[in-house]
Short mmCIF file of N, CA and C in Angstrom, two decimals:
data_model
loop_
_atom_site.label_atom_id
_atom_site.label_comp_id
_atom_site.label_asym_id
_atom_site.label_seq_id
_atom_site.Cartn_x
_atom_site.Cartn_y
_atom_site.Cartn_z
N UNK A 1308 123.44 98.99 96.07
CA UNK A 1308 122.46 99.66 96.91
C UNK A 1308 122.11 101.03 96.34
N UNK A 1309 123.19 101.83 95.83
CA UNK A 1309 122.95 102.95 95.38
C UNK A 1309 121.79 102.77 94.08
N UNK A 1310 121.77 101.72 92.90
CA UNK A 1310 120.88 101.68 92.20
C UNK A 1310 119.63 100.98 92.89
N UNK A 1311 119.57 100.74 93.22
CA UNK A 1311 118.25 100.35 93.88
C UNK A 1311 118.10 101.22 94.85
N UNK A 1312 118.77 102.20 95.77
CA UNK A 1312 117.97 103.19 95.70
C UNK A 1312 117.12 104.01 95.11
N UNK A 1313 118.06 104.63 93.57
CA UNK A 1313 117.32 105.55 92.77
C UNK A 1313 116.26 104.72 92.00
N UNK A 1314 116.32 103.60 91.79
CA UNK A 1314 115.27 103.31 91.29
C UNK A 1314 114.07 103.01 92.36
N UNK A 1315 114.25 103.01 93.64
CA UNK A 1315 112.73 102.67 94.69
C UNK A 1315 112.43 104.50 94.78
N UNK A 1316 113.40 105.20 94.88
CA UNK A 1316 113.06 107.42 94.82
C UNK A 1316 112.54 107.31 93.62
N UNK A 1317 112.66 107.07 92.57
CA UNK A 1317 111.78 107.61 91.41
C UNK A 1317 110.54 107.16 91.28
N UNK A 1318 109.75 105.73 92.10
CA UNK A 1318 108.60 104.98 91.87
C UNK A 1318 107.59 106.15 92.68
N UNK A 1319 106.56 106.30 92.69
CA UNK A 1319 105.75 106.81 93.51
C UNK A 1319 105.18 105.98 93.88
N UNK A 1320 105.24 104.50 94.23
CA UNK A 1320 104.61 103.42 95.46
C UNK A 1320 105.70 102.53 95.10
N UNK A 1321 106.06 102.51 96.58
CA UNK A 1321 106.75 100.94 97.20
C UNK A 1321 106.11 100.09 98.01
N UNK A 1322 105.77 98.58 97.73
CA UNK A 1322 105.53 97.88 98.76
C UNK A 1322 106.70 97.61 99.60
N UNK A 1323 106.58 97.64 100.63
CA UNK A 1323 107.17 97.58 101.90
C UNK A 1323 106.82 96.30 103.06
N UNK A 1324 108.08 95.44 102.97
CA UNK A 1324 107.99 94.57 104.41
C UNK A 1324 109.54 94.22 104.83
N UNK A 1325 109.13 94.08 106.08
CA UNK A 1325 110.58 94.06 106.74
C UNK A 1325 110.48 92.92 107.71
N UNK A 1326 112.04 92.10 107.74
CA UNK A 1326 112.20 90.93 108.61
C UNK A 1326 112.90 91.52 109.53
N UNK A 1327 112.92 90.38 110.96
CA UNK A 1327 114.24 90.71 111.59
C UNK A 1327 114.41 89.67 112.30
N UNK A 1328 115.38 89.42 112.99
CA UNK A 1328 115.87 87.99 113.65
C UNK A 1328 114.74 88.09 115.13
N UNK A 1329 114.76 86.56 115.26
CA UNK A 1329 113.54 86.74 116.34
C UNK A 1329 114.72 86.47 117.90
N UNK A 1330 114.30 86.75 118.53
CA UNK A 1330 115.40 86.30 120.04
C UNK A 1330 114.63 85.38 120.92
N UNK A 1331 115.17 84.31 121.59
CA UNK A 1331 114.17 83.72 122.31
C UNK A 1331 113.91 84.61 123.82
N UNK A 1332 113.13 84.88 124.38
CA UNK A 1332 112.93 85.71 125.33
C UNK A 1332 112.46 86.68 124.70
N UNK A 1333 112.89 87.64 124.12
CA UNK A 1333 112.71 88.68 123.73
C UNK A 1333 111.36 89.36 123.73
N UNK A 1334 111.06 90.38 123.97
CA UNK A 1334 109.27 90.80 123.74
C UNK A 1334 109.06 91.51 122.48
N UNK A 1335 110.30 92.29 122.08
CA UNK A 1335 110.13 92.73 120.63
C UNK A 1335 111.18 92.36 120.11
N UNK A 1336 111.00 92.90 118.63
CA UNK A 1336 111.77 92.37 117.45
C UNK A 1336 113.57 92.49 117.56
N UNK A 1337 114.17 91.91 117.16
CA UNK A 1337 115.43 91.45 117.47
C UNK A 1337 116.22 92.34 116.22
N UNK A 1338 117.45 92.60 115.97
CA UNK A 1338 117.71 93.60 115.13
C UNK A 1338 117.40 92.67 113.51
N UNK A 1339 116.79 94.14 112.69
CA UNK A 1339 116.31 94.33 110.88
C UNK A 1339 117.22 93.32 110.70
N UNK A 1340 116.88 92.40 109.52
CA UNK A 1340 117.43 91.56 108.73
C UNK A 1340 117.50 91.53 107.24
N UNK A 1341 116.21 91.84 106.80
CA UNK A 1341 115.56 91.44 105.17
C UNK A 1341 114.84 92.99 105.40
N UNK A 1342 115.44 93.75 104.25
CA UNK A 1342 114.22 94.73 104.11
C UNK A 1342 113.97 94.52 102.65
N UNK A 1343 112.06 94.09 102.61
CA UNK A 1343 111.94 93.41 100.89
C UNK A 1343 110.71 94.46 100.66
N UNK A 1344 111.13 94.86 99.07
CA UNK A 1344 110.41 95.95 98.53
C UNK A 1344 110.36 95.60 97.07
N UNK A 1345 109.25 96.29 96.70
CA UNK A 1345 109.00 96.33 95.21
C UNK A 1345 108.26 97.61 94.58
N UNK A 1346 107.78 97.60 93.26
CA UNK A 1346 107.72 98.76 92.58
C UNK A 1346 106.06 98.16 91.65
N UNK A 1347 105.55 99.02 91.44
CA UNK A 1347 104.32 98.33 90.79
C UNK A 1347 104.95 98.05 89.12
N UNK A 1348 105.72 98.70 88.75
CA UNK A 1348 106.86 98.20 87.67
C UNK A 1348 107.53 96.58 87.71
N UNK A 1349 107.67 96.10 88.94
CA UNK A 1349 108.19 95.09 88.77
C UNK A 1349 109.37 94.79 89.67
N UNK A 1350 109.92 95.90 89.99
CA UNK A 1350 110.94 96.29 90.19
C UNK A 1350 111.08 95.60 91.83
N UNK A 1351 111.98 94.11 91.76
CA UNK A 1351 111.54 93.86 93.10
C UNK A 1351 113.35 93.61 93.74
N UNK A 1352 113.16 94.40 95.19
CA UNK A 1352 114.38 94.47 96.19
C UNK A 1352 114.75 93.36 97.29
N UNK A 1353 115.77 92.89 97.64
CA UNK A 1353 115.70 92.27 98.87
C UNK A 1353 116.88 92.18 99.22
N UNK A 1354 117.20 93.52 100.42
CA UNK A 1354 118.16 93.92 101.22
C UNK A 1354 118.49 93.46 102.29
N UNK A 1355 119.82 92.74 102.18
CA UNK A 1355 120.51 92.02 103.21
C UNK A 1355 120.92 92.75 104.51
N UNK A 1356 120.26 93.59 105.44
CA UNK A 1356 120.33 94.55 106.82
C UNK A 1356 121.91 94.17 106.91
N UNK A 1357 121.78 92.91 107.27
CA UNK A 1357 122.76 92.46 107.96
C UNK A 1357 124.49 92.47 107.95
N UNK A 1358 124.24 92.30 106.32
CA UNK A 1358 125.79 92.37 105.36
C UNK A 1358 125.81 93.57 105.32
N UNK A 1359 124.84 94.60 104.42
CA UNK A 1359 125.18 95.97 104.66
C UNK A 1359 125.65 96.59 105.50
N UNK A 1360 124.65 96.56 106.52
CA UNK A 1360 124.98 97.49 107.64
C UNK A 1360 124.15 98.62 107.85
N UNK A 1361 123.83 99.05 108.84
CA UNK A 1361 123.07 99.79 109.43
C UNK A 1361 123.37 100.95 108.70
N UNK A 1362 124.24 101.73 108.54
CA UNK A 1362 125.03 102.79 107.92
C UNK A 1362 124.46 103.02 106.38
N UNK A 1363 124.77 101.82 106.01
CA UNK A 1363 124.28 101.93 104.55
C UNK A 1363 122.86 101.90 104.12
N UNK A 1364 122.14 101.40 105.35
CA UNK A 1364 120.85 101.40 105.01
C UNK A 1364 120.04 102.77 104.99
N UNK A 1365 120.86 103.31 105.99
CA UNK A 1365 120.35 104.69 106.25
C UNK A 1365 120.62 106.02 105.28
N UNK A 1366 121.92 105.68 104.63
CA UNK A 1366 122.69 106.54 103.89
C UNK A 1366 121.40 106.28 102.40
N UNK A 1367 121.45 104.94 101.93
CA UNK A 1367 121.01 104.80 100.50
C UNK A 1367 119.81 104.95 100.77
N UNK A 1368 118.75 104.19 102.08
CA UNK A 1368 117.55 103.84 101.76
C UNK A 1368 116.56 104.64 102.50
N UNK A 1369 116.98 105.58 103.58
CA UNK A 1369 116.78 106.77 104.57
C UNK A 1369 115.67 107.48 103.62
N UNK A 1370 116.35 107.80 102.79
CA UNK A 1370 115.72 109.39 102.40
C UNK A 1370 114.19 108.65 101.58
N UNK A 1371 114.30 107.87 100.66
CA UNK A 1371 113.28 107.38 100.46
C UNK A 1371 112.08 107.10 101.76
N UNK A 1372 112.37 105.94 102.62
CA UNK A 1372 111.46 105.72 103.44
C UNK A 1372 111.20 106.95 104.39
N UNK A 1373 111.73 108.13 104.15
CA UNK A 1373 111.32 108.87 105.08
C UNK A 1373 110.76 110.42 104.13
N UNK A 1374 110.85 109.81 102.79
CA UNK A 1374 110.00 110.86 101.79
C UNK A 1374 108.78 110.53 102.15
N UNK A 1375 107.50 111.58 102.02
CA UNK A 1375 106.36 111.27 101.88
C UNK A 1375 105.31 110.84 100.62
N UNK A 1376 106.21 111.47 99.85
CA UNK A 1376 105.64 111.62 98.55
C UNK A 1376 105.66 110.61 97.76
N UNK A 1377 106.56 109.57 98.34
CA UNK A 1377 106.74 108.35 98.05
C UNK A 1377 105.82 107.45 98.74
N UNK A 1378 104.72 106.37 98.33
CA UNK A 1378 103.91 106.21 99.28
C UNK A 1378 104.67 104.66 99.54
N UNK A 1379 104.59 104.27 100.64
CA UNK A 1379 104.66 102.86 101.05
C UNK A 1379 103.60 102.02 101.56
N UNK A 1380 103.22 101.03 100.62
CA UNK A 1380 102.56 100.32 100.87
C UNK A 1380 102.46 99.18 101.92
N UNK A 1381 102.04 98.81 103.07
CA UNK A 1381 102.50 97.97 104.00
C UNK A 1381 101.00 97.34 104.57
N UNK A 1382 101.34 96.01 105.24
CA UNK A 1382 100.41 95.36 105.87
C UNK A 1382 100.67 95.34 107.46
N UNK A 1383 100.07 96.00 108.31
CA UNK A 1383 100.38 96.27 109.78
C UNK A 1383 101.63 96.65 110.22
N UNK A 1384 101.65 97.80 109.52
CA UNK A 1384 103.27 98.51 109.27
C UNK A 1384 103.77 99.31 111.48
N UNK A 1385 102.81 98.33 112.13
CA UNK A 1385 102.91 98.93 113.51
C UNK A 1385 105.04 98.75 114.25
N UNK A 1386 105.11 97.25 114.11
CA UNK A 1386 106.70 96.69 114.84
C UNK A 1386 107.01 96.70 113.36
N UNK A 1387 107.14 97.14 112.57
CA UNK A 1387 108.38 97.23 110.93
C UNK A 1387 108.33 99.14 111.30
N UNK A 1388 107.93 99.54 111.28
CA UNK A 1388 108.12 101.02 111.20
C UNK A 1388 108.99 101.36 112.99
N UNK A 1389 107.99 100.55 114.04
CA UNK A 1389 108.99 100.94 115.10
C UNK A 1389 110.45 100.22 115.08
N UNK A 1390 110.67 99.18 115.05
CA UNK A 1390 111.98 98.78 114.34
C UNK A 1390 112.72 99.73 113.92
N UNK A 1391 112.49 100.40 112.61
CA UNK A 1391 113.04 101.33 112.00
C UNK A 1391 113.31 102.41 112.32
N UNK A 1392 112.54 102.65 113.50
CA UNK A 1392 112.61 103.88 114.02
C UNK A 1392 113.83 103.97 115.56
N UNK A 1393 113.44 102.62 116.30
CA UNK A 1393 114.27 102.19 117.05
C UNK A 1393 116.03 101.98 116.39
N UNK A 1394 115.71 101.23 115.78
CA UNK A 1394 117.40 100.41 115.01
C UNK A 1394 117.54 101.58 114.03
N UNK A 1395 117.25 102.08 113.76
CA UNK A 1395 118.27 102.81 112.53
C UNK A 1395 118.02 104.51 112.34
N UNK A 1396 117.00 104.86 113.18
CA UNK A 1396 116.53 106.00 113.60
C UNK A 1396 115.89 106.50 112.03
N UNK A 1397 115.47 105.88 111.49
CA UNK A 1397 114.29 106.16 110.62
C UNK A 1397 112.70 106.32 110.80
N UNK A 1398 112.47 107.15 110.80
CA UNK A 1398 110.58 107.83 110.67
C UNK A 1398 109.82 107.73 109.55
N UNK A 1399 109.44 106.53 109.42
CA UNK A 1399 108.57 105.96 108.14
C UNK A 1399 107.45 107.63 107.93
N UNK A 1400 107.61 107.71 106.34
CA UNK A 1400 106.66 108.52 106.27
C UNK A 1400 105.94 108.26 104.92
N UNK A 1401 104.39 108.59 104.65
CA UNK A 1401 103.87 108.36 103.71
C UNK A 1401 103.30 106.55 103.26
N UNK A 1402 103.26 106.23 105.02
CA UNK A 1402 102.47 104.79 104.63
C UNK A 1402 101.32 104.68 104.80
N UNK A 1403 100.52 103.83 103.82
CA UNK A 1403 99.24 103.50 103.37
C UNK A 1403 99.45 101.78 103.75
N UNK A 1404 98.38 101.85 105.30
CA UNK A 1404 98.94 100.64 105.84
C UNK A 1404 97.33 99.80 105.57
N UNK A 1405 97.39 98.72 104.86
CA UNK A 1405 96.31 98.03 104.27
C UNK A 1405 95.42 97.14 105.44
N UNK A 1406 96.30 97.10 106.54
CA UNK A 1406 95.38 96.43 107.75
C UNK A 1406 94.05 97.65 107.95
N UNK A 1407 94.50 98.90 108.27
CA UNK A 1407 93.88 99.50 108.60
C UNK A 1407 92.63 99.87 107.66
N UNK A 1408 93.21 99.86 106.24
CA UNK A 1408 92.01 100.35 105.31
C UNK A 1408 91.10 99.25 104.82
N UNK A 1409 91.52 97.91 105.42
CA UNK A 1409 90.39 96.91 104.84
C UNK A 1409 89.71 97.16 106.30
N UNK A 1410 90.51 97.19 107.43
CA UNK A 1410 89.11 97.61 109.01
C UNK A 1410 88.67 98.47 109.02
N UNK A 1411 88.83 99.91 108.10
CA UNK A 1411 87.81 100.70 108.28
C UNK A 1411 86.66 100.51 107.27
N UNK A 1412 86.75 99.83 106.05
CA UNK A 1412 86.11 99.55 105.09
C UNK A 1412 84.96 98.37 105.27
N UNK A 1413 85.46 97.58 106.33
CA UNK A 1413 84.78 96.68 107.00
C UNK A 1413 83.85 97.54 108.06
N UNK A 1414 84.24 98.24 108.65
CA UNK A 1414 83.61 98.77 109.71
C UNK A 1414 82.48 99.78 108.73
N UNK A 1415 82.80 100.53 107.82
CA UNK A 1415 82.21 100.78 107.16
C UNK A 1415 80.96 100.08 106.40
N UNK A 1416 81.60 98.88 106.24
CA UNK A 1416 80.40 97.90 105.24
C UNK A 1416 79.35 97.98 106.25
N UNK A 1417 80.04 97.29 107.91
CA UNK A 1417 78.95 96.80 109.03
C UNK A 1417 78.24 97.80 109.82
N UNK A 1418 78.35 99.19 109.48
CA UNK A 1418 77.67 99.97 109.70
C UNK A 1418 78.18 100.52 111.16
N UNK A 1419 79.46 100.03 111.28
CA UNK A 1419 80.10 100.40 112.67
C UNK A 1419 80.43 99.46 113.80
N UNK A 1420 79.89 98.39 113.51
CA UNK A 1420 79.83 97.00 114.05
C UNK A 1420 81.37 96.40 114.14
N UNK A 1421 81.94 95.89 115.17
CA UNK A 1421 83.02 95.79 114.96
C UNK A 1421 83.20 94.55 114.43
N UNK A 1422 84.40 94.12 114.01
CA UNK A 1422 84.84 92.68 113.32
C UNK A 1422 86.13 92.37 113.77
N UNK A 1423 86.38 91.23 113.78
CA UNK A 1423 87.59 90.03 113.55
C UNK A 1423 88.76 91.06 112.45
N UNK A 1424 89.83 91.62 113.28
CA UNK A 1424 90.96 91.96 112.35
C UNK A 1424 91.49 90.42 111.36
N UNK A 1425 91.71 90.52 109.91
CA UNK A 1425 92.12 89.49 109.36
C UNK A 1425 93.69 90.02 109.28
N UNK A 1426 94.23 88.93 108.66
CA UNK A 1426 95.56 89.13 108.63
C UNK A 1426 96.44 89.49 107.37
N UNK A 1427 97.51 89.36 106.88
CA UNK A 1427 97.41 89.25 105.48
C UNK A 1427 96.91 87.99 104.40
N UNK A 1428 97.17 86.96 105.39
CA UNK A 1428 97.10 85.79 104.31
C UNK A 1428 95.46 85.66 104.09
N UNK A 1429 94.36 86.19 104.93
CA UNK A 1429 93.13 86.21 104.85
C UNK A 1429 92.74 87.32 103.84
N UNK A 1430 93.60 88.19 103.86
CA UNK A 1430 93.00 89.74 103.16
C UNK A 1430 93.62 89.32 101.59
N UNK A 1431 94.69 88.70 101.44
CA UNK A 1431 94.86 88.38 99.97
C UNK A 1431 93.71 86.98 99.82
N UNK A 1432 93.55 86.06 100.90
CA UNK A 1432 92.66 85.04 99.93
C UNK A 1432 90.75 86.41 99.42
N UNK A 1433 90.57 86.79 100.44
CA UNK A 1433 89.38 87.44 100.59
C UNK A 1433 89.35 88.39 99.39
N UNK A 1434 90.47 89.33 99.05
CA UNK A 1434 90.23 90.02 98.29
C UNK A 1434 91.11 90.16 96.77
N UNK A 1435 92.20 88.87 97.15
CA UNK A 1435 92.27 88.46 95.57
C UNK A 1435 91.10 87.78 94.80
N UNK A 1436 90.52 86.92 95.18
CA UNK A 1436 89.57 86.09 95.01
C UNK A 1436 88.34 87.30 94.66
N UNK A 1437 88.05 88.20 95.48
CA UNK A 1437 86.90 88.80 94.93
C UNK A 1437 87.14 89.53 93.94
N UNK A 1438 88.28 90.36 93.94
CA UNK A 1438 88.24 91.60 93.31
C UNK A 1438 89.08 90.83 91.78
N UNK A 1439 89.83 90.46 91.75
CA UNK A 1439 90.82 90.51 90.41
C UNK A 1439 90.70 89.30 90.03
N UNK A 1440 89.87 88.16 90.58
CA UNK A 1440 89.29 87.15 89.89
C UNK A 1440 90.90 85.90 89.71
N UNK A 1441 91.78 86.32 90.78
CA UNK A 1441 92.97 85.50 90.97
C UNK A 1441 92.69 84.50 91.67
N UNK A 1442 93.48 83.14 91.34
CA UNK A 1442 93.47 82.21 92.50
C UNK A 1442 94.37 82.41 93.66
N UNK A 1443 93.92 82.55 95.00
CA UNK A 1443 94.61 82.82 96.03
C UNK A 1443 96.29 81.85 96.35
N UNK A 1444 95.38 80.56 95.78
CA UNK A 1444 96.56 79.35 95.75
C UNK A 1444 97.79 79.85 94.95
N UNK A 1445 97.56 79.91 93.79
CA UNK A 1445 98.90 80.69 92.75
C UNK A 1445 99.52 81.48 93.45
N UNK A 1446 98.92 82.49 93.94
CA UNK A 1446 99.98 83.80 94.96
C UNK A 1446 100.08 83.00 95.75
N UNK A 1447 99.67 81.90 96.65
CA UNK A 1447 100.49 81.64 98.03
C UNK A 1447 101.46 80.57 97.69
N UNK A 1448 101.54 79.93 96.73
CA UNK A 1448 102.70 78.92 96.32
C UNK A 1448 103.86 80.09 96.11
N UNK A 1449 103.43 81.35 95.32
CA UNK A 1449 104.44 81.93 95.04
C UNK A 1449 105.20 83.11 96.15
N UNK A 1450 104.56 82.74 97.42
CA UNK A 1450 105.01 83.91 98.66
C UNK A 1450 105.99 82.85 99.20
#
């Protein structure tokens, strides 16, 4: 954990997503499970909450997710950041949350007009496909 700390503090962008056990009943998220991260290097994480421990997550992986300068990349970073903030008393800082910047960009295109929030699996077919000339299929066999 300690190296994969220093190596997610030295990146200046992490993608960022977080699991957690679901409860039946429950209205929110059940305690962190999987916290999975990567590096535009390559550099890809996937932290077992559970085996660690709360303690350790906070000790190694704290200071990062709560640097700013470090940006985190996330898709509707709304219940993964409160999670974090709830369970482990971490204050996500420095996220660049991609739900929001494809709806304002949309709202932007439509001149203010509102639209249909997409999700992620819509925003990678929509804008792998346009922009980087990827097949959406290849990335979703490989998620």
């Amino acid at each position: 954990l300690e190296v994969i700390s220093k190596m997610l503090a030295s990146s200046q962008l992490v993608a960022l997503d977080l699991e957690a056990l679901v409860i039946k009943g429950q209205q929110h998220h059940g305690p962190l499970s999987l916290l999975q991260m990567c590096t535009p290097r390559g550099g890809v994480c996937l932290v077992d909450v559970l085996t660690l421990g709360k303690a350790a997550i906070v000790k190694h992986l704290g200071p990062m997710l709560t640097n700013a300068r470090t940006q985190k990349l996330m898709f509707d970073c709304r219940a993964d950041s409160q999670s974090l903030y709830e369970q482990l008393g971490i204050r996500l800082n420095g996220v660049i949350d991609l739900q929001l910047y494809i709806a304002y960009t949309q709202w932007v295109k439509n001149r203010g007009r509102e639209q249909n929030r997409i999700g992620l699996n819509g925003a990678l077919s929509k804008y792998l496909n346009e922009y980087e000339g990827r097949q959406y299929d290849e990335v979703s066999l490989r998620m």
